[in-house]
Short mmCIF file of C-alpha atoms and ligand atoms in Angstrom, two decimals:
data_model
loop_
_atom_site.label_atom_id
_atom_site.label_comp_id
_atom_site.label_asym_id
_atom_site.label_seq_id
_atom_site.Cartn_x
_atom_site.Cartn_y
_atom_site.Cartn_z
CA MET L 945 4.39 14.01 -24.93
CA ARG L 946 1.51 15.67 -23.05
CA GLN L 947 -1.79 15.39 -24.88
CA THR L 948 -3.98 17.72 -22.86
CA VAL L 949 -3.43 20.24 -20.12
CA ALA L 950 -5.96 20.70 -17.36
CA ASP L 951 -7.44 24.21 -17.25
CA VAL L 952 -7.49 24.28 -13.48
CA ALA L 953 -4.97 22.61 -11.19
CA ARG L 954 -6.18 19.42 -9.53
CA ARG L 955 -6.33 19.92 -5.77
CA ILE L 956 -4.46 17.14 -3.97
CA LEU L 957 -4.43 16.21 -0.29
CA ILE L 958 -1.49 13.99 0.72
CA LEU L 959 -1.97 11.87 3.84
CA GLY L 960 1.24 10.37 5.23
CA SER L 961 3.29 12.95 3.33
CA THR L 962 6.47 12.44 5.39
CA GLY L 963 6.77 8.76 4.45
CA SER L 964 8.41 7.05 1.51
CA ILE L 965 5.38 7.36 -0.82
CA GLY L 966 4.47 10.83 0.51
CA VAL L 967 7.91 12.30 -0.22
CA GLN L 968 7.92 10.83 -3.73
CA ALA L 969 4.40 12.16 -4.29
CA LEU L 970 5.59 15.67 -3.43
CA ASP L 971 8.38 15.20 -5.97
CA VAL L 972 5.75 14.30 -8.60
CA VAL L 973 3.56 17.28 -7.64
CA GLY L 974 6.58 19.61 -7.80
CA ARG L 975 7.10 18.69 -11.46
CA SER L 976 3.58 19.63 -12.56
CA GLU L 977 1.66 22.88 -12.78
CA ASP L 978 -1.54 20.87 -13.03
CA LEU L 979 -1.37 19.69 -9.42
CA GLU L 980 -1.77 21.81 -6.29
CA VAL L 981 -1.26 20.51 -2.74
CA VAL L 982 -4.04 21.67 -0.40
CA GLY L 983 -3.13 19.75 2.76
CA LEU L 984 -0.61 17.37 4.29
CA SER L 985 -0.57 14.96 7.21
CA ALA L 986 1.82 12.85 9.26
CA ASP L 987 1.83 10.78 12.41
CA ARG L 988 4.58 12.40 14.51
CA SER L 989 7.33 13.90 12.31
CA TRP L 990 6.12 17.46 12.77
CA GLU L 991 9.37 19.16 11.77
CA ALA L 992 9.45 17.41 8.41
CA LEU L 993 5.74 18.12 7.97
CA ALA L 994 6.19 21.83 8.72
CA ALA L 995 9.05 22.03 6.20
CA GLN L 996 6.95 20.29 3.53
CA ALA L 997 3.99 22.59 4.22
CA HIS L 998 6.22 25.65 3.98
CA ALA L 999 7.74 24.49 0.68
CA ALA L 1000 4.34 23.64 -0.83
CA GLY L 1001 2.56 26.77 0.46
CA VAL L 1002 0.12 24.68 2.48
CA THR L 1003 -1.68 26.32 5.41
CA ARG L 1004 -3.47 23.30 6.96
CA VAL L 1005 -1.91 20.10 8.19
CA ALA L 1006 -2.91 17.23 10.47
CA LEU L 1007 -0.84 15.27 12.99
CA SER L 1008 -1.79 12.12 14.90
CA ASP L 1009 0.77 11.80 17.68
CA PRO L 1010 -0.22 13.81 20.83
CA GLU L 1011 3.34 14.98 21.59
CA ALA L 1012 3.87 16.13 18.01
CA ILE L 1013 0.56 18.01 18.11
CA GLU L 1014 1.81 19.93 21.17
CA ARG L 1015 5.10 20.90 19.58
CA ALA L 1016 4.12 21.58 15.97
CA PRO L 1017 2.47 25.03 16.32
CA ALA L 1018 5.87 26.52 17.27
CA ALA L 1019 7.25 25.54 13.87
CA PHE L 1020 4.18 26.19 11.73
CA ASP L 1021 2.13 29.35 11.17
CA GLY L 1022 -0.91 27.62 9.72
CA GLU L 1023 -3.62 25.44 11.25
CA VAL L 1024 -2.66 22.12 12.87
CA LEU L 1025 -5.54 19.64 13.10
CA ALA L 1026 -5.19 16.88 15.67
CA GLY L 1027 -5.80 13.16 15.88
CA PRO L 1028 -8.06 10.92 13.77
CA GLU L 1029 -10.87 13.51 13.93
CA GLY L 1030 -8.50 16.22 12.72
CA LEU L 1031 -7.52 14.03 9.78
CA VAL L 1032 -11.17 13.57 8.82
CA GLU L 1033 -11.74 17.34 9.18
CA LEU L 1034 -8.77 17.96 6.87
CA ILE L 1035 -10.32 15.62 4.28
CA LEU L 1036 -13.80 17.09 4.51
CA ASP L 1037 -12.84 20.78 4.52
CA SER L 1038 -9.89 20.92 2.15
CA GLY L 1039 -11.87 21.04 -1.08
CA ALA L 1040 -9.60 18.35 -2.50
CA ASP L 1041 -10.34 16.74 -5.88
CA LEU L 1042 -8.14 13.79 -5.00
CA VAL L 1043 -6.80 12.37 -1.73
CA LEU L 1044 -3.57 10.37 -1.79
CA ASN L 1045 -3.67 7.99 1.16
CA ALA L 1046 -0.03 7.11 1.89
CA ILE L 1047 -0.52 6.30 5.58
CA VAL L 1048 0.87 2.95 6.70
CA GLY L 1049 -1.30 0.32 8.40
CA SER L 1050 -4.96 0.01 9.35
CA ALA L 1051 -4.88 3.64 10.57
CA GLY L 1052 -5.44 4.40 6.89
CA LEU L 1053 -8.91 2.84 6.80
CA GLY L 1054 -10.78 5.77 8.45
CA PRO L 1055 -9.29 8.36 6.06
CA SER L 1056 -10.13 6.17 3.03
CA VAL L 1057 -13.72 5.86 4.24
CA ALA L 1058 -13.99 9.61 4.90
CA THR L 1059 -12.63 10.36 1.42
CA LEU L 1060 -14.88 7.99 -0.50
CA GLY L 1061 -17.90 8.80 1.67
CA GLU L 1062 -17.49 12.42 0.62
CA GLY L 1063 -17.37 11.34 -3.04
CA ILE L 1064 -13.71 12.36 -3.41
CA ASP L 1065 -11.45 10.26 -5.66
CA LEU L 1066 -8.86 8.22 -3.77
CA ALA L 1067 -5.31 7.49 -4.92
CA LEU L 1068 -4.62 4.52 -2.70
CA ALA L 1069 -1.17 3.49 -1.52
CA ASN L 1070 -2.56 2.31 1.84
CA LYS L 1071 -3.32 -1.28 0.78
CA GLU L 1072 -4.35 -2.06 4.36
CA SER L 1073 -7.60 -0.09 3.75
CA LEU L 1074 -8.68 -2.73 1.24
CA VAL L 1075 -7.26 -5.68 3.17
CA VAL L 1076 -9.17 -4.70 6.31
CA GLY L 1077 -12.38 -3.30 4.82
CA GLY L 1078 -12.32 -4.11 1.10
CA ASP L 1079 -15.98 -5.06 0.72
CA LEU L 1080 -17.31 -1.98 2.51
CA VAL L 1081 -14.73 0.37 1.01
CA MET L 1082 -15.51 -0.67 -2.57
CA GLN L 1083 -19.28 -0.54 -1.86
CA LEU L 1084 -18.84 2.99 -0.56
CA ALA L 1085 -16.95 4.03 -3.70
CA GLU L 1086 -19.68 2.48 -5.84
CA ALA L 1087 -22.38 4.32 -3.86
CA THR L 1088 -20.79 7.77 -4.06
CA GLY L 1089 -19.22 7.39 -7.52
CA ALA L 1090 -15.73 8.17 -6.23
CA ARG L 1091 -12.89 6.33 -7.94
CA VAL L 1092 -10.18 4.26 -6.26
CA ILE L 1093 -6.96 4.53 -8.26
CA PRO L 1094 -4.22 2.17 -7.05
CA VAL L 1095 -0.72 3.42 -6.27
CA ASP L 1096 0.77 0.03 -5.40
CA SER L 1097 3.02 -0.73 -8.39
CA GLU L 1098 1.51 -4.14 -9.22
CA HIS L 1099 -2.05 -2.83 -9.03
CA SER L 1100 -1.20 0.29 -10.99
CA ALA L 1101 0.22 -2.03 -13.67
CA LEU L 1102 -2.96 -4.13 -13.65
CA HIS L 1103 -5.17 -1.01 -13.73
CA GLN L 1104 -3.33 0.11 -16.86
CA LEU L 1105 -3.40 -3.35 -18.46
CA LEU L 1106 -7.11 -3.87 -17.82
CA ALA L 1107 -8.15 -0.43 -19.04
CA GLY L 1108 -8.67 -1.59 -22.63
CA GLU L 1109 -10.08 -5.06 -21.95
CA ALA L 1110 -13.76 -6.00 -22.12
CA PRO L 1111 -15.12 -7.80 -19.05
CA GLY L 1112 -15.06 -11.57 -19.55
CA THR L 1113 -11.84 -11.63 -21.58
CA VAL L 1114 -9.49 -11.79 -18.59
CA ASP L 1115 -8.61 -15.26 -17.28
CA LYS L 1116 -6.03 -14.41 -14.63
CA LEU L 1117 -4.17 -11.56 -12.98
CA VAL L 1118 -0.58 -12.43 -12.07
CA LEU L 1119 1.20 -10.32 -9.47
CA THR L 1120 4.97 -10.30 -9.53
CA ALA L 1121 6.99 -10.42 -6.30
CA SER L 1122 10.67 -9.58 -5.96
CA GLY L 1123 11.04 -12.39 -3.41
CA GLY L 1124 12.60 -9.96 -0.93
CA PRO L 1125 16.06 -10.17 0.65
CA PHE L 1126 15.68 -13.82 1.71
CA ARG L 1127 14.72 -15.37 -1.60
CA GLY L 1128 16.33 -18.77 -2.03
CA ARG L 1129 16.93 -19.37 1.67
CA THR L 1130 15.60 -22.33 3.63
CA ARG L 1131 13.42 -21.96 6.72
CA ASP L 1132 16.34 -22.92 8.97
CA GLU L 1133 18.44 -20.16 7.45
CA LEU L 1134 15.80 -17.59 8.42
CA ALA L 1135 15.78 -18.36 12.14
CA ASP L 1136 18.51 -15.89 13.08
CA VAL L 1137 18.27 -13.17 10.43
CA THR L 1138 18.78 -9.65 11.77
CA ILE L 1139 16.53 -6.60 11.50
CA ALA L 1140 19.11 -4.92 9.25
CA GLU L 1141 19.16 -7.91 6.88
CA ALA L 1142 15.36 -7.95 6.70
CA LEU L 1143 15.32 -4.20 5.98
CA ASN L 1144 17.78 -4.57 3.09
CA HIS L 1145 15.33 -4.91 0.19
CA PRO L 1146 17.02 -5.80 -3.12
CA THR L 1147 15.01 -3.61 -5.52
CA TRP L 1148 12.75 -1.08 -3.71
CA ALA L 1149 13.51 1.57 -1.01
CA MET L 1150 10.35 1.78 1.12
CA GLY L 1151 9.09 2.41 4.65
CA GLY L 1152 10.04 -0.07 7.39
CA LYS L 1153 6.75 -1.93 7.73
CA ILE L 1154 6.26 -2.73 4.05
CA THR L 1155 9.93 -3.69 3.75
CA ILE L 1156 9.49 -6.35 6.44
CA ASP L 1157 6.23 -7.42 4.77
CA SER L 1158 8.25 -7.89 1.59
CA ALA L 1159 10.80 -10.04 3.40
CA THR L 1160 8.08 -12.36 4.82
CA LEU L 1161 6.06 -12.19 1.55
CA MET L 1162 3.08 -10.95 3.59
CA ASN L 1163 3.22 -7.91 1.33
CA LYS L 1164 2.27 -10.12 -1.61
CA GLY L 1165 -0.46 -11.72 0.48
CA LEU L 1166 -1.90 -8.28 1.30
CA GLU L 1167 -1.62 -7.40 -2.39
CA VAL L 1168 -3.59 -10.49 -3.48
CA ILE L 1169 -6.42 -9.37 -1.18
CA GLU L 1170 -6.04 -5.79 -2.46
CA ALA L 1171 -6.32 -7.01 -6.09
CA HIS L 1172 -9.36 -9.14 -5.25
CA HIS L 1173 -11.24 -6.04 -4.08
CA LEU L 1174 -9.91 -3.51 -6.58
CA PHE L 1175 -10.62 -5.60 -9.65
CA GLY L 1176 -13.47 -7.80 -8.37
CA VAL L 1177 -11.54 -10.98 -9.24
CA PRO L 1178 -11.97 -14.27 -7.31
CA TYR L 1179 -8.93 -15.71 -5.55
CA ASP L 1180 -8.52 -18.66 -7.94
CA ARG L 1181 -7.85 -16.15 -10.71
CA LEU L 1182 -5.09 -14.36 -8.81
CA ASP L 1183 -1.60 -15.82 -9.08
CA VAL L 1184 1.82 -14.75 -7.81
CA VAL L 1185 5.19 -15.33 -9.48
CA VAL L 1186 8.61 -14.38 -8.12
CA HIS L 1187 10.55 -12.06 -10.41
CA PRO L 1188 13.73 -10.86 -8.67
CA GLN L 1189 14.54 -7.96 -11.04
CA SER L 1190 11.19 -6.13 -10.41
CA ILE L 1191 10.99 -5.06 -14.07
CA VAL L 1192 7.69 -6.77 -14.91
CA HIS L 1193 5.23 -5.19 -12.47
CA SER L 1194 2.41 -7.68 -13.12
CA TYR L 1195 0.64 -9.22 -16.12
CA VAL L 1196 -2.82 -10.34 -17.23
CA GLN L 1197 -3.67 -13.57 -19.02
CA LEU L 1198 -6.46 -13.18 -21.57
CA CYS L 1199 -8.90 -15.72 -22.99
CA ASP L 1200 -7.21 -15.92 -26.42
CA GLY L 1201 -3.81 -17.04 -25.11
CA SER L 1202 -2.37 -13.50 -25.07
CA SER L 1203 -0.72 -12.13 -21.96
CA LEU L 1204 -0.11 -8.41 -21.43
CA ALA L 1205 2.61 -7.25 -19.07
CA HIS L 1206 3.62 -3.86 -17.64
CA LEU L 1207 7.38 -3.21 -17.58
CA GLY L 1208 9.69 -0.52 -16.29
CA TYR L 1209 12.56 0.12 -13.90
CA PRO L 1210 11.33 0.08 -10.30
CA ASP L 1211 10.47 3.70 -9.40
CA MET L 1212 7.35 4.45 -7.34
CA ARG L 1213 7.04 7.88 -8.91
CA VAL L 1214 5.65 6.14 -12.00
CA PRO L 1215 2.54 4.63 -10.34
CA ILE L 1216 2.20 7.72 -8.10
CA ALA L 1217 2.15 10.05 -11.14
CA TYR L 1218 -0.25 7.72 -12.95
CA ALA L 1219 -2.68 7.92 -10.01
CA LEU L 1220 -2.33 11.68 -9.44
CA HIS L 1221 -2.75 12.59 -13.11
CA HIS L 1222 -5.18 9.87 -14.16
CA PRO L 1223 -6.51 9.64 -16.88
CA GLU L 1224 -3.64 11.69 -18.32
CA ARG L 1225 -0.02 10.64 -18.55
CA VAL L 1226 2.86 13.02 -17.93
CA GLU L 1227 6.57 12.96 -18.57
CA LEU L 1228 8.83 11.82 -15.74
CA PRO L 1229 12.63 11.81 -15.48
CA VAL L 1230 12.71 8.02 -15.52
CA ARG L 1231 15.11 6.07 -17.72
CA ALA L 1232 13.57 4.33 -20.73
CA LEU L 1233 13.64 0.56 -20.41
CA ASP L 1234 16.63 -1.08 -22.11
CA LEU L 1235 15.93 -4.81 -22.35
CA ALA L 1236 19.14 -5.53 -24.25
CA GLU L 1237 21.11 -4.01 -21.39
CA LEU L 1238 19.17 -6.08 -18.84
CA GLY L 1239 19.77 -9.20 -20.94
CA ALA L 1240 17.57 -11.56 -18.95
CA LEU L 1241 14.51 -11.46 -16.74
CA THR L 1242 13.92 -14.46 -14.51
CA PHE L 1243 10.84 -15.96 -12.87
CA GLU L 1244 10.31 -18.71 -10.31
CA PRO L 1245 7.47 -20.06 -8.16
CA VAL L 1246 6.96 -18.86 -4.59
CA ASP L 1247 8.47 -21.10 -1.90
CA GLU L 1248 5.31 -21.19 0.22
CA GLU L 1249 6.81 -23.51 2.83
CA THR L 1250 9.62 -21.11 3.68
CA PHE L 1251 7.32 -18.08 3.40
CA PRO L 1252 3.96 -19.16 4.92
CA ALA L 1253 2.60 -15.59 5.13
CA LEU L 1254 1.32 -15.64 1.53
CA GLY L 1255 -0.74 -18.77 2.20
CA LEU L 1256 -2.08 -17.30 5.45
CA ALA L 1257 -3.23 -14.20 3.58
CA ARG L 1258 -4.85 -16.18 0.78
CA ALA L 1259 -6.72 -18.33 3.30
CA ALA L 1260 -7.89 -15.25 5.23
CA GLY L 1261 -8.95 -13.61 1.97
CA ARG L 1262 -10.97 -16.67 0.96
CA SER L 1263 -12.61 -16.83 4.40
CA GLY L 1264 -13.58 -13.18 4.05
CA GLY L 1265 -15.50 -11.34 6.77
CA THR L 1266 -13.23 -10.16 9.56
CA ALA L 1267 -10.44 -12.71 8.80
CA PRO L 1268 -8.33 -10.37 6.62
CA CYS L 1269 -8.73 -7.63 9.26
CA VAL L 1270 -7.46 -10.05 11.95
CA LEU L 1271 -4.59 -11.12 9.69
CA ASN L 1272 -3.60 -7.52 9.08
CA ALA L 1273 -3.78 -6.47 12.74
CA ALA L 1274 -1.72 -9.47 13.87
CA ASN L 1275 0.82 -8.74 11.15
CA GLU L 1276 1.15 -5.11 12.25
CA VAL L 1277 1.73 -6.16 15.87
CA ALA L 1278 4.22 -8.89 14.87
CA VAL L 1279 6.19 -6.67 12.48
CA HIS L 1280 6.36 -3.93 15.13
CA ALA L 1281 7.68 -6.50 17.63
CA PHE L 1282 10.26 -7.78 15.13
CA LEU L 1283 11.44 -4.23 14.36
CA GLY L 1284 11.68 -3.61 18.10
CA GLY L 1285 13.96 -6.63 18.47
CA ARG L 1286 11.41 -8.52 20.60
CA ILE L 1287 10.72 -11.53 18.37
CA GLY L 1288 12.61 -13.37 15.66
CA PHE L 1289 11.76 -13.31 11.96
CA LEU L 1290 10.02 -16.70 11.86
CA ALA L 1291 7.82 -15.73 14.82
CA ILE L 1292 6.08 -13.09 12.67
CA ALA L 1293 4.11 -15.71 10.71
CA ASP L 1294 3.61 -17.80 13.88
CA VAL L 1295 1.98 -14.85 15.68
CA ILE L 1296 -0.33 -14.24 12.70
CA ALA L 1297 -1.31 -17.91 12.38
CA GLY L 1298 -1.88 -18.14 16.15
CA THR L 1299 -4.08 -15.03 16.17
CA LEU L 1300 -6.17 -16.33 13.26
CA ASP L 1301 -6.59 -19.67 15.09
CA ARG L 1302 -7.84 -17.97 18.23
CA LEU L 1303 -10.03 -15.41 16.50
CA PRO L 1304 -11.79 -16.94 13.53
CA GLY L 1305 -13.47 -14.52 11.16
CA GLY L 1306 -17.10 -13.46 11.43
CA PRO L 1307 -19.36 -11.46 9.15
CA VAL L 1308 -18.76 -7.71 8.72
CA ARG L 1309 -21.94 -5.74 9.26
CA ALA L 1310 -20.46 -2.27 9.60
CA PHE L 1311 -17.11 -0.52 9.94
CA ASP L 1312 -17.46 -0.87 13.72
CA THR L 1313 -17.22 -4.66 13.33
CA LEU L 1314 -13.80 -4.09 11.74
CA TYR L 1315 -12.58 -1.71 14.42
CA ASP L 1316 -13.61 -4.28 17.09
CA ALA L 1317 -11.89 -7.16 15.25
CA ASP L 1318 -8.76 -5.03 14.78
CA ARG L 1319 -8.64 -4.26 18.52
CA ASP L 1320 -9.32 -7.89 19.58
CA ALA L 1321 -6.69 -9.24 17.16
CA ARG L 1322 -4.09 -6.77 18.42
CA ALA L 1323 -4.72 -7.87 22.02
CA ILE L 1324 -4.31 -11.57 21.17
CA ALA L 1325 -1.27 -10.95 18.96
CA ALA L 1326 0.36 -8.96 21.79
CA VAL L 1327 -0.02 -11.97 24.12
CA LEU L 1328 1.47 -14.28 21.46
CA VAL L 1329 4.36 -11.85 20.98
CA ASP L 1330 5.05 -11.96 24.73
CA GLU L 1331 5.04 -15.76 24.62
CA ALA L 1332 7.43 -15.79 21.65
CA ALA L 1333 9.77 -13.14 23.10
P1 NAD D 278 6.22 5.10 5.67
O1 NAD D 278 6.33 4.41 6.99
O2 NAD D 278 7.46 5.53 4.98
O3 NAD D 278 5.28 6.40 5.83
C1 NAD D 278 4.04 6.32 6.48
C2 NAD D 278 3.40 7.69 6.60
O4 NAD D 278 2.19 7.54 7.33
C3 NAD D 278 4.24 8.71 7.36
O5 NAD D 278 4.00 10.00 6.83
C4 NAD D 278 3.68 8.65 8.78
O6 NAD D 278 3.86 9.86 9.49
C5 NAD D 278 2.22 8.37 8.53
N1 NAD D 278 1.59 7.57 9.59
C6 NAD D 278 2.09 6.48 10.19
N2 NAD D 278 1.25 6.02 11.13
C7 NAD D 278 0.17 6.85 11.13
C8 NAD D 278 -1.03 6.91 11.89
N3 NAD D 278 -1.30 6.03 12.87
N4 NAD D 278 -1.92 7.90 11.61
C9 NAD D 278 -1.65 8.80 10.65
N5 NAD D 278 -0.51 8.80 9.90
C10 NAD D 278 0.38 7.84 10.14
O7 NAD D 278 5.35 4.13 4.74
P2 NAD D 278 5.41 3.98 3.14
O8 NAD D 278 6.46 3.00 2.78
O9 NAD D 278 5.39 5.32 2.49
O10 NAD D 278 4.02 3.23 2.88
C11 NAD D 278 2.79 3.89 2.96
C12 NAD D 278 1.70 2.97 2.41
O11 NAD D 278 1.95 2.75 1.02
C13 NAD D 278 1.69 1.58 3.06
O12 NAD D 278 0.37 1.12 3.14
C14 NAD D 278 2.47 0.72 2.08
O13 NAD D 278 2.08 -0.65 2.12
C15 NAD D 278 2.07 1.36 0.75
N6 NAD D 278 3.06 1.17 -0.31
C16 NAD D 278 4.30 1.69 -0.17
C17 NAD D 278 5.25 1.51 -1.18
C18 NAD D 278 6.62 2.13 -1.08
O14 NAD D 278 7.38 2.06 -2.04
N7 NAD D 278 7.00 2.73 0.05
C19 NAD D 278 4.90 0.79 -2.32
C20 NAD D 278 3.62 0.28 -2.43
C21 NAD D 278 2.70 0.48 -1.42
MG1 MG D 279 3.45 -3.56 -4.36
#
């Protein structure tokens, strides 16, 4: 039941609108008169972007890929902004109340910074923004008063669970992980897995990069770093438990022995709607949870030997500085190489570990430090990919 209705529609800018999160966000927006889309962006899928803009009545879009930028004006009457600068222009000039950043990878950092720097609230699906630049990004939000509202399902769950708790009462945050398609396998059994097997996630349908991150468990590693920054919680108070059904989206342990959990069928429209409408809640066509029908929910510890990526991410998070940025860049290069059929599944973690060995973290003085570390890490990871290919 809706409690209040906004007088004026909230103006939303959706970055990465042609992706998995972006498309679901447009579904959420289409169900509400309180939300109005004022701009959209994509990397290269200009035809899909033009169709979305037409359907949503949007007159300004941004594209990143040079070839797409050339071709798009033929399909779109409105203004097409180009490249990273065009994306920033879209953010600054759109008059948005809220920017949903659903770009994949470290390319999302600049748009997050532009949004928060302008004092605009950020609905953040792009976890890489916080992995790469968490300290600076959260400082920027603090300085301008803009809010960061998580879209990642675990962090949305934690945001909701922590809303009513006084500081000092929370002992631990526990992120749940589905375990991905290779849960229960040994390391030897992972040597020859195919791209199609790795892309076959048991509970969530997502973009390619995050699906591979889920198969290696790097996704959970990135999420631990994301939670550290979002909630200001040290790493020894962040745990992970494998929960194959993806019904419990995370839980918090409190000082009096209580634990509070967030449950629901896996559907990203729930955390997306929570972020877009926050602090209100709206109705969604999502099935009510039937625990009797489910019968049992199971939990198990992470097999960190078979899935070393989680440990690599934790270690990089604890080191701080540029280490998480290096980890993320190496992961992006390695996942791209795996999806291109150039390296095997186990080589993904090897490339990341090798890059971190060769490029130990240093202090972050400014965003430029991060862009340099990202570039250096990509160069080293590319060499390691060639060696592993
Ligand atoms: P996706 O690959 O399906 O979509 C990515 C979008 O970003 C596309 O619109 C693409 O055009 C755009 N894009 C890609 N590279 C770009 C670049 N260099 N510059 C500008 N735009 C670019 O990805 P997704 O699965 O929707 O994930 C998006 C983000 O949300 C990721 O950070 C992911 O980790 C996070 N996330 C996704 C899910 C999910 O269910 N898909 C869940 C939680 C978190
Ligand atoms: Mg998640």
